[in-house]
């Protein structure tokens, strides 16, 4: 890891000024992704701005019945918070299936949003990777791409976003609040991450000098009946092959509301709008779930090793919705 | 279902006062308090740190190496490359007459050549004042290559495999009758192809070395399975007498075969210390371990079985292809178990090899049998289904009385009893054979069995035993402790043999200044040390008695050893008088009495080696010696996603006498856990385009975690093997054998799907 | 270089470090506390687990400087007043280790885990997130999954933790004179196989 200057920001203004003054500086939250990537010589910030003591570590109920989560709330604290466990169980579950307890104790909400892909070729400095070195090519296209994207990928990049938390946030219509010396703005979570297109190195909608300050969850009665299902290669401590965040409201046997997002399938958490459209007002049956899943994945394409994910995603969607129907909420 | 009756009830084990008891490990305090020091944890004044630079091409020549950037990093002491490294001697030629020559990890003379032989080969070493400076500077070394065509894809190269030649230690093929003809004629048969990927050991302690030169004397702290091999190898490479080198390795943070050979990191740490004149420590990065320490070869296997309608095997064919590196590695005895497990009318086994421009393969827990039992035992299950026979019943019908391939006697064989015991504990009779017929809620439930098999080994071991006037016993032997509990087991054995309290015995091990012990390999360490230790204890008692008999006052005067019992810290007539060792020594005015078995003089070592070879060959002519067992597992498969979870395990083993029920169970469980990983998730991803390992880390190479492992019930028959010291057969490796097959068979039982390519990931079940 | 002040096992340590030095390297290389192990330096094995103000973290992915002023407990500091921590003795009794290299991390992790559980934290296998989870074998195993043991001592580790948790539960019962909750590890042993598979 190359040397860098270390600055601890005691308040938000200091943090924003520091990053504005230092192109190439990076904020550090839990460090669980940044330190790893710096050690791999993939990230090389000249200055590291420690934001862990910023007063952004509160979880508060908002006036409209939603919840505002400070960007420095630790993943484990968010997952264990009574408001989240009871009102947004899908979010608790998603976080708890991610990484390990130790990492969740370190990881911050802001850092989780901005964690980078686990593509093997992104991680290996000797490999071609358009994300790491634009224009160098993509070794994953013809290489080990079992964990890669089936939706929204491009010829330039087929990497996925690895976060579990973000999948739940996508389903919950969360917004991300970001702040810079220029002011504050709100970005819907579903627009926060970008599909690769020709510029896979541009991963998010946030500018280099912007600080994530909070994530807001709108009031969402439907979220009470929600679940997260993560499918992976071992029982714990592994990234998702496919994951599903789902919330379902059924009235008189008919789907009265549904929120659905997929993880492990694209460069961003994938909000399954098409499936939601088909399900709304449809009978709450496995048959409908199957139809919706098929429609959502109609445009999915497989690479040499990951085509199975298309079927897996379909099945995981159906299984998760069915479970919500039969067993109810994870809460 | 009928289970053929066990032929004879298990005899009681050769348990003594302490042997057989589940005694807590003697190093428990050190290991649970952080006090145990591993190789990278010895402080030295002026200690410097080293880091490796790895090649990024599979084959080629270095055309340029730019080190200025690295050298400019504050704290960097040296950047060593082929352009400035002092000359080292090449690796000694391999010879079975000099076992330590087998220690060569690869034949590459690191940093003494501009040639690159595999993707990841070390091409430079950076030495710096701190670990972080060394690691950072290593990223700044820029290397350019002239690339040569390289053959790196195992699958692509498989058709070009060449038959493995047999040598004194390993046989590449064997046959009985015309197995192909018998197969063609068999009314019921299967002819199947299996594949297994490369595996890596992933001991949680990365390979680490601390090297300290004092003039021409060298001290090395190294986590190794063979201190003597490290010493001898370094002596050969650096051109100094072995006697000038001390290798210290009291704690090894896991090894599983990966710390048997001497790999680049060890040699280059010693080199770095020589160049800088400083004590140097190098702990490989996790990636560095993958790039410089070999793993288990991938394999492609054919198992073809033919049987009559009576369920008797008429033909058994097992062939394999595995890889070696062009720079080193050896054949994997994939067909080993297939020569011994079934009484087939005709048998053909044949192993072939491809040679690739990759890092050498190396031994990893039960090399050969771990992956060989997967193919054989999965095929046996398939044939049993075809015959409509219970897979245990099918095995019992084909259980041989003598070694099937050559009619040799089994030194010990209680596979029938193991199946009976395991089936009982597992509740095999509750299984309904129809695939997909068992469920628990939404889960598909499957039950599978497979045989475990691993040959037993015994190696030379020199030991000394000293009994002091205060009644304490010191056992010294340069054996190794990577978690097997060796010191605990040997203390139990010595305490029983001498009749002293367990607490009175101290065992010194893991140091090349000690009498040369066996390497930790082949599951042979406990038996090998035990054999010499028992001899030494006998000798010691004799000497004690002789000493006592010299004195007129001794109640032992005129007695002979076989009329005496060693107990209560001395020798006693039954039930009459006797004397403590302390009293004997006190009267003789001796502070202690010491005996030795084996000798480390030049001549002594040669005699020892010759004696070992003679015994090895004689034994091999006379007996087939092995541990075996029956692995029972229950899996649950998610019908939606194909996720497989192991929910229950029973392993019933024929491992002879169990010295310590706690540590033996731990070894067997550990093997089963590693086998579960091999079955379900482990795979080293080697990019076939350039031979580069793409998942060199614990995040992407999936070893089992806590949540993957159910309670594992391990039980033994406890019947001593009459041909082994104390009747014990090794437990280190047999545990992993049969595991992957038991799981594959259970997955078939749950789903009706046969997965013949490991690992059984969910995509193969969708 | 930056000044880093850590309270390690109750002692205040002042170090002058480059900011890139991880908490793990600070402990091992600069303070000589080698009980905390390095297995991957990538957050992927748990061998480096230490407690910071009672919470378990991976010290390898942590910059030491970020923890200035915080209270760190390593394996060398878990014993209290000359007595080993109950988990240390339970690990020996239940043979919760072989080579010992993951052991410091397992023990520190288990201490943190029991505290998390006592505080009511759920896990990925908790059936009903809104209520408090019993510390079954399955819960223990999920909660400990951030600590790899390649020797495969998982059974012994889970047993050791279950034993200590059960003893703590019994103590709680005797102290309050009333059963506040069922014996955690008693239930742990009874975990259904269905649960075990999940
Ligand atoms: C072995 C391992 C396994 C894992 N498994 C999973 C898993 O299964 N599922 C999963 O979801 N995740 C997993 N993770 C990833 C983990 O969740 C992330 O590393 C973590 O959430 C990142 O949070 P952090 O606070 O540590 O981020 P940091 O590492 O501190 O930062 C990450 C990035 O975000 C930036 N940043 C941080 N905070 C802010 C802010 N407030 N504003 C602007 N920029 C900011 C940093 O500059 C950096 O670029 C795993 C990680 C490891 C090491
Ligand atoms: S060393 Fe920190 S998790 Fe492996
Ligand atoms: S005891 Fe060796 S890794 Fe756990």
JSON list of C-alpha atoms in Angstrom, two decimals, chain A residues 1-3 39-41 118 120-121 124-127 138-144 146-147 229-239 241 305 308-309 311-312 315-316 319 323, chain B residues 56 74 132 135-136 139 142 287 291 442 638-643 645 680-681 685-689 692-695 698-705 707-708 761-763 765-766:
[
{"chain": "A", "resi": 1, "resn": "UNK", "atom": "CA", "xyz": [0.00, 0.00, 0.00]},
{"chain": "A", "resi": 2, "resn": "UNK", "atom": "CA", "xyz": [1.41, 3.33, -1.01]},
{"chain": "A", "resi": 3, "resn": "UNK", "atom": "CA", "xyz": [1.88, 6.06, 1.55]},
{"chain": "A", "resi": 39, "resn": "UNK", "atom": "CA", "xyz": [-3.37, -3.06, -0.37]},
{"chain": "A", "resi": 40, "resn": "UNK", "atom": "CA", "xyz": [-4.06, -4.60, -3.79]},
{"chain": "A", "resi": 41, "resn": "UNK", "atom": "CA", "xyz": [-2.70, -1.39, -5.33]},
{"chain": "A", "resi": 118, "resn": "UNK", "atom": "CA", "xyz": [-15.45, -8.48, -6.64]},
{"chain": "A", "resi": 120, "resn": "UNK", "atom": "CA", "xyz": [-11.55, -11.56, -10.17]},
{"chain": "A", "resi": 121, "resn": "UNK", "atom": "CA", "xyz": [-10.03, -9.63, -13.06]},
{"chain": "A", "resi": 124, "resn": "UNK", "atom": "CA", "xyz": [-5.79, -8.77, -10.33]},
{"chain": "A", "resi": 125, "resn": "UNK", "atom": "CA", "xyz": [-3.56, -5.92, -11.46]},
{"chain": "A", "resi": 126, "resn": "UNK", "atom": "CA", "xyz": [-2.08, -8.18, -14.15]},
{"chain": "A", "resi": 127, "resn": "UNK", "atom": "CA", "xyz": [-5.41, -8.66, -15.89]},
{"chain": "A", "resi": 138, "resn": "UNK", "atom": "CA", "xyz": [-12.15, -7.20, -20.18]},
{"chain": "A", "resi": 139, "resn": "UNK", "atom": "CA", "xyz": [-10.61, -10.54, -19.33]},
{"chain": "A", "resi": 140, "resn": "UNK", "atom": "CA", "xyz": [-13.81, -11.72, -17.68]},
{"chain": "A", "resi": 141, "resn": "UNK", "atom": "CA", "xyz": [-15.71, -11.87, -20.97]},
{"chain": "A", "resi": 142, "resn": "UNK", "atom": "CA", "xyz": [-13.93, -15.07, -21.94]},
{"chain": "A", "resi": 143, "resn": "UNK", "atom": "CA", "xyz": [-12.65, -15.94, -18.50]},
{"chain": "A", "resi": 144, "resn": "UNK", "atom": "CA", "xyz": [-14.07, -16.88, -15.13]},
{"chain": "A", "resi": 146, "resn": "UNK", "atom": "CA", "xyz": [-19.57, -17.41, -13.18]},
{"chain": "A", "resi": 147, "resn": "UNK", "atom": "CA", "xyz": [-20.36, -14.60, -10.74]},
{"chain": "A", "resi": 229, "resn": "UNK", "atom": "CA", "xyz": [-33.10, -14.51, -0.02]},
{"chain": "A", "resi": 230, "resn": "UNK", "atom": "CA", "xyz": [-29.45, -14.90, -0.85]},
{"chain": "A", "resi": 231, "resn": "UNK", "atom": "CA", "xyz": [-28.16, -17.82, -2.89]},
{"chain": "A", "resi": 232, "resn": "UNK", "atom": "CA", "xyz": [-24.44, -18.50, -2.65]},
{"chain": "A", "resi": 233, "resn": "UNK", "atom": "CA", "xyz": [-21.73, -21.12, -2.82]},
{"chain": "A", "resi": 234, "resn": "UNK", "atom": "CA", "xyz": [-21.43, -21.78, 0.89]},
{"chain": "A", "resi": 235, "resn": "UNK", "atom": "CA", "xyz": [-23.78, -21.32, 3.79]},
{"chain": "A", "resi": 236, "resn": "UNK", "atom": "CA", "xyz": [-22.30, -18.05, 4.98]},
{"chain": "A", "resi": 237, "resn": "UNK", "atom": "CA", "xyz": [-19.51, -15.52, 4.35]},
{"chain": "A", "resi": 238, "resn": "UNK", "atom": "CA", "xyz": [-19.79, -15.54, 0.58]},
{"chain": "A", "resi": 239, "resn": "UNK", "atom": "CA", "xyz": [-21.08, -13.08, -1.95]},
{"chain": "A", "resi": 241, "resn": "UNK", "atom": "CA", "xyz": [-24.68, -15.60, -6.87]},
{"chain": "A", "resi": 305, "resn": "UNK", "atom": "CA", "xyz": [-20.20, -19.69, -17.23]},
{"chain": "A", "resi": 308, "resn": "UNK", "atom": "CA", "xyz": [-27.37, -20.70, -14.97]},
{"chain": "A", "resi": 309, "resn": "UNK", "atom": "CA", "xyz": [-28.04, -17.51, -13.08]},
{"chain": "A", "resi": 311, "resn": "UNK", "atom": "CA", "xyz": [-32.79, -19.79, -14.26]},
{"chain": "A", "resi": 312, "resn": "UNK", "atom": "CA", "xyz": [-31.54, -19.39, -10.72]},
{"chain": "A", "resi": 315, "resn": "UNK", "atom": "CA", "xyz": [-36.46, -19.63, -9.26]},
{"chain": "A", "resi": 316, "resn": "UNK", "atom": "CA", "xyz": [-35.20, -17.46, -6.45]},
{"chain": "A", "resi": 319, "resn": "UNK", "atom": "CA", "xyz": [-39.33, -19.05, -4.06]},
{"chain": "A", "resi": 323, "resn": "UNK", "atom": "CA", "xyz": [-42.32, -17.92, 1.02]},
{"chain": "B", "resi": 56, "resn": "UNK", "atom": "CA", "xyz": [2.64, -12.26, -14.61]},
{"chain": "B", "resi": 74, "resn": "UNK", "atom": "CA", "xyz": [11.87, 4.97, 2.27]},
{"chain": "B", "resi": 132, "resn": "UNK", "atom": "CA", "xyz": [4.41, -2.23, 4.82]},
{"chain": "B", "resi": 135, "resn": "UNK", "atom": "CA", "xyz": [4.99, -4.86, 0.37]},
{"chain": "B", "resi": 136, "resn": "UNK", "atom": "CA", "xyz": [4.53, -1.43, -1.17]},
{"chain": "B", "resi": 139, "resn": "UNK", "atom": "CA", "xyz": [4.32, -3.30, -6.26]},
{"chain": "B", "resi": 142, "resn": "UNK", "atom": "CA", "xyz": [8.45, -3.23, -13.21]},
{"chain": "B", "resi": 287, "resn": "UNK", "atom": "CA", "xyz": [-1.82, -14.50, -2.86]},
{"chain": "B", "resi": 291, "resn": "UNK", "atom": "CA", "xyz": [1.47, -18.30, -6.48]},
{"chain": "B", "resi": 442, "resn": "UNK", "atom": "CA", "xyz": [-39.34, -28.22, 1.46]},
{"chain": "B", "resi": 638, "resn": "UNK", "atom": "CA", "xyz": [-33.04, -26.89, -1.80]},
{"chain": "B", "resi": 639, "resn": "UNK", "atom": "CA", "xyz": [-35.33, -27.93, -4.61]},
{"chain": "B", "resi": 640, "resn": "UNK", "atom": "CA", "xyz": [-35.56, -24.36, -5.92]},
{"chain": "B", "resi": 641, "resn": "UNK", "atom": "CA", "xyz": [-31.95, -23.31, -5.92]},
{"chain": "B", "resi": 642, "resn": "UNK", "atom": "CA", "xyz": [-29.94, -26.53, -5.82]},
{"chain": "B", "resi": 643, "resn": "UNK", "atom": "CA", "xyz": [-28.05, -25.43, -2.72]},
{"chain": "B", "resi": 645, "resn": "UNK", "atom": "CA", "xyz": [-26.16, -28.44, 2.86]},
{"chain": "B", "resi": 680, "resn": "UNK", "atom": "CA", "xyz": [-19.17, -28.71, -2.43]},
{"chain": "B", "resi": 681, "resn": "UNK", "atom": "CA", "xyz": [-17.16, -25.58, -2.91]},
{"chain": "B", "resi": 685, "resn": "UNK", "atom": "CA", "xyz": [-9.46, -21.25, -10.73]},
{"chain": "B", "resi": 686, "resn": "UNK", "atom": "CA", "xyz": [-6.52, -21.47, -13.11]},
{"chain": "B", "resi": 687, "resn": "UNK", "atom": "CA", "xyz": [-7.10, -19.33, -16.18]},
{"chain": "B", "resi": 688, "resn": "UNK", "atom": "CA", "xyz": [-6.51, -21.63, -19.14]},
{"chain": "B", "resi": 689, "resn": "UNK", "atom": "CA", "xyz": [-5.34, -18.68, -21.21]},
{"chain": "B", "resi": 692, "resn": "UNK", "atom": "CA", "xyz": [-2.76, -17.64, -13.73]},
{"chain": "B", "resi": 693, "resn": "UNK", "atom": "CA", "xyz": [-4.62, -18.49, -10.55]},
{"chain": "B", "resi": 694, "resn": "UNK", "atom": "CA", "xyz": [-7.51, -16.07, -10.50]},
{"chain": "B", "resi": 695, "resn": "UNK", "atom": "CA", "xyz": [-8.93, -16.69, -7.03]},
{"chain": "B", "resi": 698, "resn": "UNK", "atom": "CA", "xyz": [-9.90, -16.98, 1.04]},
{"chain": "B", "resi": 699, "resn": "UNK", "atom": "CA", "xyz": [-12.76, -14.77, -0.11]},
{"chain": "B", "resi": 700, "resn": "UNK", "atom": "CA", "xyz": [-13.01, -16.43, -3.48]},
{"chain": "B", "resi": 701, "resn": "UNK", "atom": "CA", "xyz": [-11.65, -19.92, -2.78]},
{"chain": "B", "resi": 702, "resn": "UNK", "atom": "CA", "xyz": [-14.43, -21.25, -0.62]},
{"chain": "B", "resi": 703, "resn": "UNK", "atom": "CA", "xyz": [-13.30, -23.43, 2.25]},
{"chain": "B", "resi": 704, "resn": "UNK", "atom": "CA", "xyz": [-16.12, -24.49, 4.56]},
{"chain": "B", "resi": 705, "resn": "UNK", "atom": "CA", "xyz": [-17.19, -22.05, 7.26]},
{"chain": "B", "resi": 707, "resn": "UNK", "atom": "CA", "xyz": [-22.27, -22.72, 9.09]},
{"chain": "B", "resi": 708, "resn": "UNK", "atom": "CA", "xyz": [-21.38, -25.43, 6.57]},
{"chain": "B", "resi": 761, "resn": "UNK", "atom": "CA", "xyz": [-22.06, -26.36, -6.94]},
{"chain": "B", "resi": 762, "resn": "UNK", "atom": "CA", "xyz": [-25.69, -25.49, -7.26]},
{"chain": "B", "resi": 763, "resn": "UNK", "atom": "CA", "xyz": [-25.52, -24.69, -10.97]},
{"chain": "B", "resi": 765, "resn": "UNK", "atom": "CA", "xyz": [-28.20, -29.23, -9.91]},
{"chain": "B", "resi": 766, "resn": "UNK", "atom": "CA", "xyz": [-30.52, -26.66, -11.44]}
]
